[in-house]
CSV table of C-alpha atoms and ligand atoms in Angstrom, one decimal:
chain,number,residue,atom,x,y,z
P,1,UNK,CA,0.2,-10.7,-88.7
P,2,UNK,CA,-3.1,-10.0,-87.3
P,3,UNK,CA,-3.8,-8.7,-83.6
P,4,UNK,CA,-4.4,-11.7,-81.0
P,5,UNK,CA,-6.8,-11.1,-78.1
P,6,UNK,CA,-7.3,-14.0,-76.2
P,7,UNK,CA,-10.8,-15.1,-74.4
P,8,UNK,CA,-10.0,-16.8,-71.0
P,9,UNK,CA,-12.9,-18.9,-70.1
P,10,UNK,CA,-13.5,-22.0,-67.8
P,11,UNK,CA,-14.5,-25.6,-68.4
P,12,UNK,CA,-17.4,-26.9,-67.1
P,13,UNK,CA,-18.1,-30.6,-66.5
P,14,UNK,CA,-17.7,-32.5,-69.3
P,15,UNK,CA,-14.9,-30.1,-70.7
P,16,UNK,CA,-17.8,-27.7,-72.0
P,17,UNK,CA,-16.9,-23.9,-72.4
P,18,UNK,CA,-20.2,-22.2,-71.1
P,19,UNK,CA,-20.1,-19.4,-74.0
P,20,UNK,CA,-19.2,-21.0,-76.9
P,21,UNK,CA,-21.7,-19.5,-79.0
P,22,UNK,CA,-20.8,-16.1,-78.2
P,23,UNK,CA,-17.3,-16.9,-78.6
P,24,UNK,CA,-17.3,-18.0,-82.0
P,25,UNK,CA,-19.7,-14.7,-83.2
P,26,UNK,CA,-16.5,-12.8,-81.6
P,27,UNK,CA,-14.5,-14.8,-83.5
P,28,UNK,CA,-16.2,-13.7,-87.0
P,29,UNK,CA,-16.5,-10.3,-86.0
P,30,UNK,CA,-12.7,-10.3,-84.8
P,31,UNK,CA,-11.7,-11.5,-88.0
P,32,UNK,CA,-13.5,-8.9,-89.6
P,33,UNK,CA,-11.3,-6.6,-87.8
P,34,UNK,CA,-8.3,-7.7,-88.0
P,35,UNK,CA,-8.0,-9.7,-84.7
P,36,UNK,CA,-7.2,-13.0,-84.3
P,37,UNK,CA,-9.8,-14.2,-81.8
P,38,UNK,CA,-8.8,-17.2,-79.7
P,39,UNK,CA,-10.2,-19.2,-76.5
P,40,UNK,CA,-8.2,-20.9,-73.6
P,41,UNK,CA,-8.4,-21.8,-70.0
P,42,UNK,CA,-5.9,-21.9,-67.4
P,43,UNK,CA,-5.7,-25.7,-68.2
P,44,UNK,CA,-4.5,-25.1,-71.6
P,45,UNK,CA,-1.5,-22.8,-70.2
P,46,UNK,CA,1.8,-24.3,-70.8
P,47,UNK,CA,3.8,-22.5,-68.3
P,48,UNK,CA,7.3,-23.8,-68.7
P,49,UNK,CA,7.3,-22.7,-72.6
P,50,UNK,CA,4.3,-19.7,-72.3
P,51,UNK,CA,2.1,-21.1,-74.7
P,52,UNK,CA,-1.2,-21.8,-74.9
P,53,UNK,CA,-2.9,-25.2,-76.2
P,54,UNK,CA,-5.9,-22.7,-77.6
P,55,UNK,CA,-9.5,-23.2,-79.3
P,56,UNK,CA,-10.0,-20.7,-82.5
P,57,UNK,CA,-12.9,-21.2,-84.9
P,58,UNK,CA,-12.9,-21.9,-88.7
P,59,UNK,CA,-16.0,-20.0,-90.3
P,60,UNK,CA,-14.8,-22.1,-93.6
P,61,UNK,CA,-15.1,-25.3,-92.0
P,62,UNK,CA,-17.5,-24.0,-89.6
P,63,UNK,CA,-15.6,-25.6,-86.7
P,64,UNK,CA,-13.2,-25.4,-83.4
P,65,UNK,CA,-9.8,-26.4,-84.0
P,66,UNK,CA,-6.6,-26.2,-81.4
P,67,UNK,CA,-3.5,-25.1,-82.0
P,68,UNK,CA,-0.5,-23.8,-80.0
P,69,UNK,CA,-0.6,-20.4,-79.9
P,70,UNK,CA,2.1,-17.9,-77.9
P,71,UNK,CA,0.5,-15.3,-75.3
P,72,UNK,CA,-1.8,-12.9,-76.7
P,73,UNK,CA,-1.1,-9.2,-75.8
P,74,UNK,CA,-4.6,-8.8,-74.6
P,75,UNK,CA,-7.1,-11.1,-72.5
P,76,UNK,CA,-10.7,-10.7,-72.6
P,77,UNK,CA,-11.7,-12.7,-69.0
P,78,UNK,CA,-15.4,-14.3,-69.4
P,79,UNK,CA,-14.8,-16.5,-66.4
P,80,UNK,CA,-17.8,-16.2,-63.9
P,81,UNK,CA,-18.2,-17.8,-60.9
P,82,UNK,CA,-18.0,-21.9,-60.9
P,83,UNK,CA,-17.0,-23.1,-57.5
P,84,UNK,CA,-14.1,-22.8,-55.7
P,85,UNK,CA,-11.8,-25.6,-57.9
P,86,UNK,CA,-12.3,-22.8,-61.2
P,87,UNK,CA,-12.1,-20.0,-59.0
P,88,UNK,CA,-8.6,-21.3,-57.8
P,89,UNK,CA,-7.7,-21.8,-61.4
P,90,UNK,CA,-8.3,-18.2,-62.7
P,91,UNK,CA,-7.2,-16.2,-59.5
P,92,UNK,CA,-3.6,-18.0,-60.1
P,93,UNK,CA,-3.7,-17.2,-63.9
P,94,UNK,CA,-4.7,-13.6,-63.0
P,95,UNK,CA,-1.9,-13.4,-60.3
P,96,UNK,CA,0.5,-15.1,-62.2
P,97,UNK,CA,0.5,-13.0,-65.1
P,98,UNK,CA,-0.2,-9.4,-64.1
P,99,UNK,CA,1.5,-8.0,-67.3
P,100,UNK,CA,-1.3,-9.2,-69.5
P,101,UNK,CA,-3.4,-6.4,-70.4
P,102,UNK,CA,-7.3,-7.6,-69.1
P,103,UNK,CA,-10.0,-5.9,-71.0
P,104,UNK,CA,-12.3,-7.2,-68.2
P,105,UNK,CA,-11.8,-7.7,-64.2
P,106,UNK,CA,-13.8,-8.9,-61.3
P,107,UNK,CA,-15.2,-5.7,-59.9
P,108,UNK,CA,-16.4,-6.7,-56.0
P,109,UNK,CA,-19.6,-8.0,-54.0
P,110,UNK,CA,-22.7,-6.3,-54.0
P,111,UNK,CA,-22.2,-5.1,-50.5
P,112,UNK,CA,-18.6,-3.3,-51.3
P,113,UNK,CA,-19.9,-2.0,-54.6
P,114,UNK,CA,-22.7,-0.3,-53.0
P,115,UNK,CA,-20.8,1.6,-50.7
P,116,UNK,CA,-18.4,2.6,-53.1
P,117,UNK,CA,-21.0,3.7,-55.6
P,118,UNK,CA,-22.9,5.9,-52.4
P,119,UNK,CA,-19.4,8.1,-52.4
P,120,UNK,CA,-20.6,9.7,-55.7
P,121,UNK,CA,-23.6,12.3,-55.0
P,122,UNK,CA,-25.1,11.9,-58.4
P,123,UNK,CA,-25.4,8.4,-57.8
P,124,UNK,CA,-26.3,8.0,-54.3
P,125,UNK,CA,-30.0,9.1,-54.9
P,126,UNK,CA,-30.3,6.1,-57.2
P,127,UNK,CA,-29.3,3.4,-54.6
P,128,UNK,CA,-32.1,1.7,-53.1
P,129,UNK,CA,-31.1,2.1,-49.2
P,130,UNK,CA,-29.1,-1.3,-48.2
P,131,UNK,CA,-27.4,-2.6,-45.1
P,132,UNK,CA,-25.2,-5.7,-44.3
P,133,UNK,CA,-27.2,-8.2,-42.5
P,134,UNK,CA,-25.9,-8.2,-38.8
P,135,UNK,CA,-28.9,-9.1,-36.2
P,136,UNK,CA,-32.8,-10.0,-36.3
P,137,UNK,CA,-33.0,-6.8,-34.6
P,138,UNK,CA,-31.7,-4.8,-37.3
P,139,UNK,CA,-33.9,-6.6,-40.1
P,140,UNK,CA,-36.8,-5.8,-37.7
P,141,UNK,CA,-35.7,-2.1,-37.6
P,142,UNK,CA,-35.3,-1.9,-41.3
P,143,UNK,CA,-38.4,-3.7,-41.8
P,144,UNK,CA,-40.2,-1.0,-40.2
P,145,UNK,CA,-38.9,1.5,-42.3
P,146,UNK,CA,-39.8,-0.3,-45.8
P,147,UNK,CA,-42.7,-1.7,-47.4
P,148,UNK,CA,-41.0,-4.0,-49.2
P,149,UNK,CA,-37.5,-5.4,-48.5
P,150,UNK,CA,-34.8,-7.8,-50.5
P,151,UNK,CA,-32.7,-10.0,-48.7
P,152,UNK,CA,-29.6,-11.1,-51.0
P,153,UNK,CA,-26.2,-13.2,-51.1
P,154,UNK,CA,-23.8,-10.3,-51.5
P,155,UNK,CA,-21.9,-12.7,-53.8
P,156,UNK,CA,-25.1,-14.3,-55.6
P,157,UNK,CA,-25.6,-14.7,-59.0
P,158,UNK,CA,-28.9,-15.1,-61.2
P,159,UNK,CA,-31.3,-14.7,-58.7
P,160,UNK,CA,-30.1,-17.6,-56.6
P,161,UNK,CA,-31.0,-17.2,-52.7
P,162,UNK,CA,-32.9,-13.9,-52.7
P,163,UNK,CA,-35.8,-13.4,-50.7
P,164,UNK,CA,-38.2,-10.9,-50.8
P,165,UNK,CA,-40.4,-9.9,-47.3
P,166,UNK,CA,-43.8,-7.6,-48.2
P,167,UNK,CA,-45.3,-6.3,-45.0
P,168,UNK,CA,-49.0,-7.6,-44.9
P,169,UNK,CA,-51.8,-4.6,-44.3
P,170,UNK,CA,-53.6,-4.2,-41.1
P,171,UNK,CA,-50.8,-7.2,-39.9
P,172,UNK,CA,-47.4,-7.7,-38.3
P,173,UNK,CA,-46.7,-10.7,-40.7
P,174,UNK,CA,-44.7,-10.3,-43.8
P,175,UNK,CA,-45.4,-12.6,-46.9
P,176,UNK,CA,-41.9,-14.0,-47.8
P,177,UNK,CA,-41.6,-15.1,-51.2
P,178,UNK,CA,-38.1,-16.2,-53.1
P,179,UNK,CA,-35.8,-18.4,-54.7
P,180,UNK,CA,-33.1,-21.0,-52.9
P,181,UNK,CA,-29.2,-21.0,-53.5
P,182,UNK,CA,-30.5,-23.5,-56.7
P,183,UNK,CA,-32.7,-20.7,-58.3
P,184,UNK,CA,-35.8,-23.0,-57.0
P,185,UNK,CA,-38.9,-20.9,-56.2
P,186,UNK,CA,-40.0,-21.2,-53.0
P,187,UNK,CA,-43.7,-21.4,-52.2
P,188,UNK,CA,-44.6,-18.0,-50.6
P,189,UNK,CA,-45.1,-18.0,-46.4
P,190,UNK,CA,-46.5,-15.8,-44.3
P,191,UNK,CA,-44.3,-15.1,-41.3
P,192,UNK,CA,-43.4,-13.0,-38.4
P,193,UNK,CA,-40.2,-10.6,-38.2
P,194,UNK,CA,-38.8,-13.0,-35.3
P,195,UNK,CA,-38.9,-16.2,-37.8
P,196,UNK,CA,-37.0,-14.8,-40.5
P,197,UNK,CA,-33.7,-15.6,-39.2
P,198,UNK,CA,-35.4,-19.0,-38.3
P,199,UNK,CA,-36.7,-20.0,-41.4
P,200,UNK,CA,-33.6,-19.0,-43.4
P,201,UNK,CA,-31.3,-20.9,-40.9
P,202,UNK,CA,-28.4,-22.7,-42.7
P,203,UNK,CA,-28.1,-19.3,-45.6
P,204,UNK,CA,-25.5,-17.8,-43.7
P,205,UNK,CA,-27.3,-14.5,-43.3
P,206,UNK,CA,-24.9,-13.0,-41.3
P,207,UNK,CA,-22.0,-13.3,-43.3
P,208,UNK,CA,-23.2,-13.3,-46.8
P,209,UNK,CA,-26.5,-11.3,-47.0
P,210,UNK,CA,-27.0,-8.1,-47.8
P,211,UNK,CA,-30.8,-6.4,-46.7
P,212,UNK,CA,-32.3,-4.1,-49.4
P,213,UNK,CA,-34.9,-1.5,-49.6
P,214,UNK,CA,-37.5,-3.1,-52.0
P,215,UNK,CA,-38.7,-1.4,-55.2
P,216,UNK,CA,-42.0,-1.7,-56.4
P,217,UNK,CA,-42.1,-3.5,-59.7
P,218,UNK,CA,-45.1,-5.7,-60.2
P,219,UNK,CA,-46.9,-5.2,-63.3
P,220,UNK,CA,-50.8,-5.5,-63.3
P,221,UNK,CA,-50.4,-9.0,-64.0
P,222,UNK,CA,-48.5,-9.5,-60.6
P,223,UNK,CA,-45.2,-10.4,-62.3
P,224,UNK,CA,-42.0,-8.3,-61.5
P,225,UNK,CA,-39.6,-6.6,-63.8
P,226,UNK,CA,-36.9,-4.7,-64.2
P,227,UNK,CA,-34.0,-3.4,-66.9
P,228,UNK,CA,-30.7,-4.7,-68.0
P,229,UNK,CA,-28.5,-2.0,-69.5
P,230,UNK,CA,-25.0,-2.6,-71.3
P,231,UNK,CA,-22.4,-0.2,-70.9
P,232,UNK,CA,-19.5,-0.4,-72.7
P,233,UNK,CA,-16.0,1.3,-73.9
P,234,UNK,CA,-16.3,2.3,-77.5
P,235,UNK,CA,-13.4,1.9,-80.1
P,236,UNK,CA,-12.1,5.4,-79.1
P,237,UNK,CA,-12.2,4.3,-75.5
P,238,UNK,CA,-15.0,6.5,-73.9
P,239,UNK,CA,-18.0,4.8,-72.2
P,240,UNK,CA,-21.2,4.3,-74.4
P,241,UNK,CA,-24.2,3.1,-73.5
P,242,UNK,CA,-24.7,-0.1,-75.9
P,243,UNK,CA,-28.6,-0.5,-75.0
P,244,UNK,CA,-30.9,-1.3,-72.3
P,245,UNK,CA,-34.1,-3.8,-72.6
P,246,UNK,CA,-36.7,-4.6,-69.9
P,247,UNK,CA,-37.1,-8.6,-68.3
P,248,UNK,CA,-40.1,-9.5,-67.0
P,249,UNK,CA,-40.1,-12.2,-64.6
P,250,UNK,CA,-42.2,-15.8,-64.8
P,251,UNK,CA,-45.2,-15.9,-62.2
P,252,UNK,CA,-44.2,-16.4,-58.4
P,253,UNK,CA,-40.9,-15.3,-59.4
P,254,UNK,CA,-39.6,-12.3,-57.1
P,255,UNK,CA,-36.6,-12.0,-59.5
P,256,UNK,CA,-36.6,-11.2,-63.4
P,257,UNK,CA,-33.4,-12.7,-64.3
P,258,UNK,CA,-33.8,-14.4,-67.8
P,259,UNK,CA,-31.5,-17.8,-66.7
P,260,UNK,CA,-34.5,-17.8,-64.1
P,261,UNK,CA,-37.1,-18.1,-66.6
P,262,UNK,CA,-37.6,-14.1,-67.3
P,263,UNK,CA,-38.6,-12.7,-70.7
P,264,UNK,CA,-37.0,-10.0,-72.6
P,265,UNK,CA,-39.5,-6.9,-73.5
P,266,UNK,CA,-37.9,-3.5,-75.4
P,267,UNK,CA,-37.4,-0.9,-72.9
P,268,UNK,CA,-40.0,1.4,-74.8
P,269,UNK,CA,-42.2,-0.8,-75.1
P,270,UNK,CA,-42.2,-1.7,-71.4
P,271,UNK,CA,-42.3,2.1,-70.7
P,272,UNK,CA,-44.5,3.0,-72.3
P,273,UNK,CA,-47.2,0.7,-71.3
P,274,UNK,CA,-46.4,2.1,-67.5
P,275,UNK,CA,-46.0,6.2,-68.4
P,276,UNK,CA,-47.8,6.5,-71.3
P,277,UNK,CA,-46.7,9.7,-72.6
P,278,UNK,CA,-43.3,10.1,-75.2
P,279,UNK,CA,-42.3,12.8,-72.9
P,280,UNK,CA,-42.0,10.8,-69.8
P,281,UNK,CA,-40.5,7.6,-71.4
P,282,UNK,CA,-37.4,10.1,-72.6
P,283,UNK,CA,-37.0,11.7,-69.5
P,284,UNK,CA,-36.7,8.2,-68.0
P,285,UNK,CA,-34.7,7.0,-70.5
P,286,UNK,CA,-32.3,9.8,-70.5
P,287,UNK,CA,-31.7,9.2,-66.4
P,288,UNK,CA,-31.4,5.8,-67.1
P,289,UNK,CA,-28.3,6.6,-69.6
P,290,UNK,CA,-27.1,9.4,-67.8
P,291,UNK,CA,-26.7,6.9,-64.2
P,292,UNK,CA,-25.5,4.2,-66.2
P,293,UNK,CA,-22.6,5.9,-67.8
P,294,UNK,CA,-21.7,7.3,-64.3
P,295,UNK,CA,-21.7,4.3,-62.8
P,296,UNK,CA,-19.5,2.9,-65.1
P,297,UNK,CA,-17.0,5.7,-64.7
P,298,UNK,CA,-17.1,5.7,-61.3
P,299,UNK,CA,-16.0,2.0,-61.0
P,300,UNK,CA,-13.1,2.4,-63.4
P,301,UNK,CA,-11.9,4.8,-61.0
P,302,UNK,CA,-11.7,2.4,-58.1
P,303,UNK,CA,-11.2,-0.5,-60.1
P,304,UNK,CA,-8.6,0.4,-63.2
P,305,UNK,CA,-9.7,0.5,-67.1
P,306,UNK,CA,-12.3,-2.3,-67.5
P,307,UNK,CA,-14.5,-2.8,-71.2
P,308,UNK,CA,-17.9,-3.1,-70.2
P,309,UNK,CA,-20.7,-3.3,-67.5
P,310,UNK,CA,-24.5,-5.1,-67.2
P,311,UNK,CA,-26.4,-2.7,-64.8
P,312,UNK,CA,-29.8,-4.0,-63.3
P,313,UNK,CA,-32.2,-0.8,-63.4
P,314,UNK,CA,-35.7,-0.4,-61.6
P,315,UNK,CA,-38.0,2.3,-62.6
P,316,UNK,CA,-40.3,3.0,-60.0
P,317,UNK,CA,-44.1,4.0,-60.6
P,318,UNK,CA,-43.5,7.4,-59.6
P,319,UNK,CA,-40.5,7.3,-62.6
P,320,UNK,CA,-37.4,7.4,-60.3
P,321,UNK,CA,-34.7,5.6,-61.4
P,322,UNK,CA,-32.4,3.0,-59.3
P,323,UNK,CA,-29.6,1.0,-59.6
P,324,UNK,CA,-30.3,-2.6,-58.4
P,325,UNK,CA,-27.1,-4.4,-59.3
P,326,UNK,CA,-23.5,-3.9,-61.5
P,327,UNK,CA,-21.9,-7.5,-63.3
P,328,UNK,CA,-18.7,-7.4,-64.8
P,329,UNK,CA,-18.8,-10.1,-67.2
P,330,UNK,CA,-22.5,-9.6,-68.4
P,331,UNK,CA,-24.3,-11.5,-71.1
P,332,UNK,CA,-25.9,-9.6,-74.2
P,333,UNK,CA,-28.4,-12.2,-74.8
P,334,UNK,CA,-31.2,-9.7,-73.4
P,335,UNK,CA,-30.8,-8.2,-77.0
P,336,UNK,CA,-30.8,-11.2,-79.1
P,337,UNK,CA,-33.7,-12.1,-77.2
P,338,UNK,CA,-35.8,-8.9,-77.9
P,339,UNK,CA,-34.7,-9.3,-81.7
P,340,UNK,CA,-32.7,-5.9,-81.6
P,341,UNK,CA,-29.8,-7.5,-83.5
P,342,UNK,CA,-28.2,-4.1,-84.3
P,343,UNK,CA,-27.8,-3.5,-80.6
P,344,UNK,CA,-26.6,-7.3,-80.1
P,345,UNK,CA,-23.8,-7.2,-83.1
P,346,UNK,CA,-22.8,-3.6,-81.3
P,347,UNK,CA,-22.5,-5.6,-78.0
P,348,UNK,CA,-20.3,-8.0,-79.3
P,349,UNK,CA,-18.0,-5.8,-81.9
P,350,UNK,CA,-17.2,-3.6,-78.9
P,351,UNK,CA,-14.6,-5.1,-76.8
P,352,UNK,CA,-12.8,-6.2,-80.0
P,353,UNK,CA,-13.3,-2.4,-81.1
P,354,UNK,CA,-12.0,-1.1,-77.4
P,355,UNK,CA,-8.9,-3.8,-77.9
P,356,UNK,CA,-7.4,-2.8,-80.7
P,357,UNK,CA,-7.9,0.9,-79.8
P,358,UNK,CA,-5.9,0.2,-76.2
P,359,UNK,CA,-3.5,-1.6,-78.4
P,360,UNK,CA,-3.0,1.2,-80.5
P,361,UNK,CA,-2.6,3.5,-77.5
P,362,UNK,CA,0.2,0.9,-76.6
P,363,UNK,CA,1.7,1.5,-79.6
P,364,UNK,CA,2.1,4.9,-79.2
P,365,UNK,CA,1.5,6.1,-76.1
P,366,UNK,CA,0.8,10.2,-75.5
P,367,UNK,CA,2.5,12.1,-73.2
P,368,UNK,CA,0.7,12.2,-69.8
P,369,UNK,CA,-1.2,9.4,-70.5
P,370,UNK,CA,-1.9,7.2,-67.4
P,371,UNK,CA,0.1,3.5,-68.8
P,372,UNK,CA,-2.6,1.1,-68.2
P,373,UNK,CA,-0.1,-1.4,-67.2
P,374,UNK,CA,0.5,0.7,-64.0
P,375,UNK,CA,-3.1,0.1,-62.7
P,376,UNK,CA,-2.9,-2.0,-59.9
P,377,UNK,CA,-4.6,-5.2,-59.9
P,378,UNK,CA,-7.4,-5.0,-57.1
P,379,UNK,CA,-6.5,-7.9,-55.0
P,380,UNK,CA,-9.1,-10.9,-55.6
P,381,UNK,CA,-10.5,-12.4,-52.4
P,382,UNK,CA,-13.0,-14.5,-51.9
P,383,UNK,CA,-15.4,-11.5,-51.6
P,384,UNK,CA,-14.5,-10.2,-55.1
P,385,UNK,CA,-15.2,-13.1,-57.2
P,386,UNK,CA,-16.5,-13.0,-60.2
P,387,UNK,CA,-20.3,-12.9,-60.8
P,388,UNK,CA,-22.2,-13.7,-63.5
P,389,UNK,CA,-25.7,-12.6,-64.4
K,401,ADP,N1,-34.0,-3.9,-54.1
K,401,ADP,C1,-35.0,-4.6,-55.0
K,401,ADP,N2,-36.0,-4.1,-55.3
K,401,ADP,C2,-36.8,-5.0,-56.2
K,401,ADP,N3,-36.4,-5.7,-56.9
K,401,ADP,C3,-35.2,-6.4,-56.8
K,401,ADP,C4,-34.4,-5.6,-55.8
K,401,ADP,N4,-33.1,-6.3,-55.9
K,401,ADP,C5,-33.3,-7.0,-56.5
K,401,ADP,N5,-34.6,-7.7,-57.5
K,401,ADP,C6,-34.8,-8.3,-58.3
K,401,ADP,O1,-33.9,-9.8,-57.9
K,401,ADP,C7,-33.1,-9.6,-59.3
K,401,ADP,C8,-31.8,-10.1,-59.0
K,401,ADP,O2,-31.3,-9.2,-58.2
K,401,ADP,P1,-29.9,-9.0,-58.4
K,401,ADP,O3,-29.4,-7.8,-57.6
K,401,ADP,O4,-29.5,-8.4,-59.8
K,401,ADP,O5,-29.1,-10.1,-58.0
K,401,ADP,P2,-28.9,-11.2,-59.1
K,401,ADP,O6,-26.9,-11.1,-59.4
K,401,ADP,O7,-28.5,-12.4,-58.4
K,401,ADP,O8,-29.1,-11.2,-60.5
K,401,ADP,C9,-33.4,-8.3,-60.3
K,401,ADP,O9,-33.4,-8.4,-61.1
K,401,ADP,C10,-34.8,-7.9,-60.0
K,401,ADP,O10,-35.7,-8.8,-60.7
K,402,MG,MG1,-28.8,-9.0,-61.6
């Protein structure tokens, strides 16, 4: 009998599943590795009879079919935040079934993650200066210190509700650009510092926003860019950088997220076009890779074992590497879009290999090995809700 891996998903309107094509590939890799992958949502769980009406992919007929299955020994949680109702269902499931082993877990909002990462002296120099929004006065002080400032919702996703403020030379004004909560690009406007909270009234600055030093990331054509790194546990339970790729935002956008119209490009091509020599590119890449691994490791000490993180990185014109954000439920599309199919396949395979590793460990726990069931589940709260890319 093969090992079971349950993917915890969520129904979108019309009972659609968000990442079905990813789940199909996951199922096919699973079959190759002797793992029976099935997909379910909290709505498919029969709590009384402890069984799940799950979807599984049949490669021969190329179709999804439903069948009743028992609880899997291991769950890959792919639920991103899609409204309070869905969030409540997922939280309830995770709280009810704490004994299940989870491959992935919610991390925390951007502000909590920033504070946890700044405890680490190797990571701190890579964090843009960040504060929680408190008042207009505090924002004014911050704007005096940094020529470019980003304001971001701490639980935001996909570039929603992000505003960039750029000090205008020889003036007391700022150029304000960004995207609203529905990710629509806002027209660029000239504002004074005092006008900013007025313009953004209703955005919940005090309760929801962080204010961050902006990293200059405009390319020659005015578009912004950054990098998405995928860090994953491998089949031996070791953190590895699976890959890293560049993203270039669309015109007039201050964010580079792919869902917001960003384009994927290979990291090497992008770095070479900016820094020229192989030597510089190599050094920057090494710094980025070391940082990505450190970030994953550090967060693991805070939240317990998890299988992967998508890390948004920026490289400023001097070549310094900055960490913008950590995503606990990363998409791997960036590698498909750059045509790096080897990395894309590895990115799909690794969670299955890591699941097998965890199960083998459970079968034969070594003396002194910290038993994963004992790792406390961090409490989920509204501030820790899952964020997507
Ligand atoms: N401090 C910053 N400096 C420059 N660009 C930034 C900064 N913070 C965010 N961005 C841009 O905005 C995008 C979205 O920001 P991010 O923090 O990743 O939030 P989200 O969760 O919405 O993806 C980034 O991918 C990057 O393009
Ligand atoms: Mg991001």
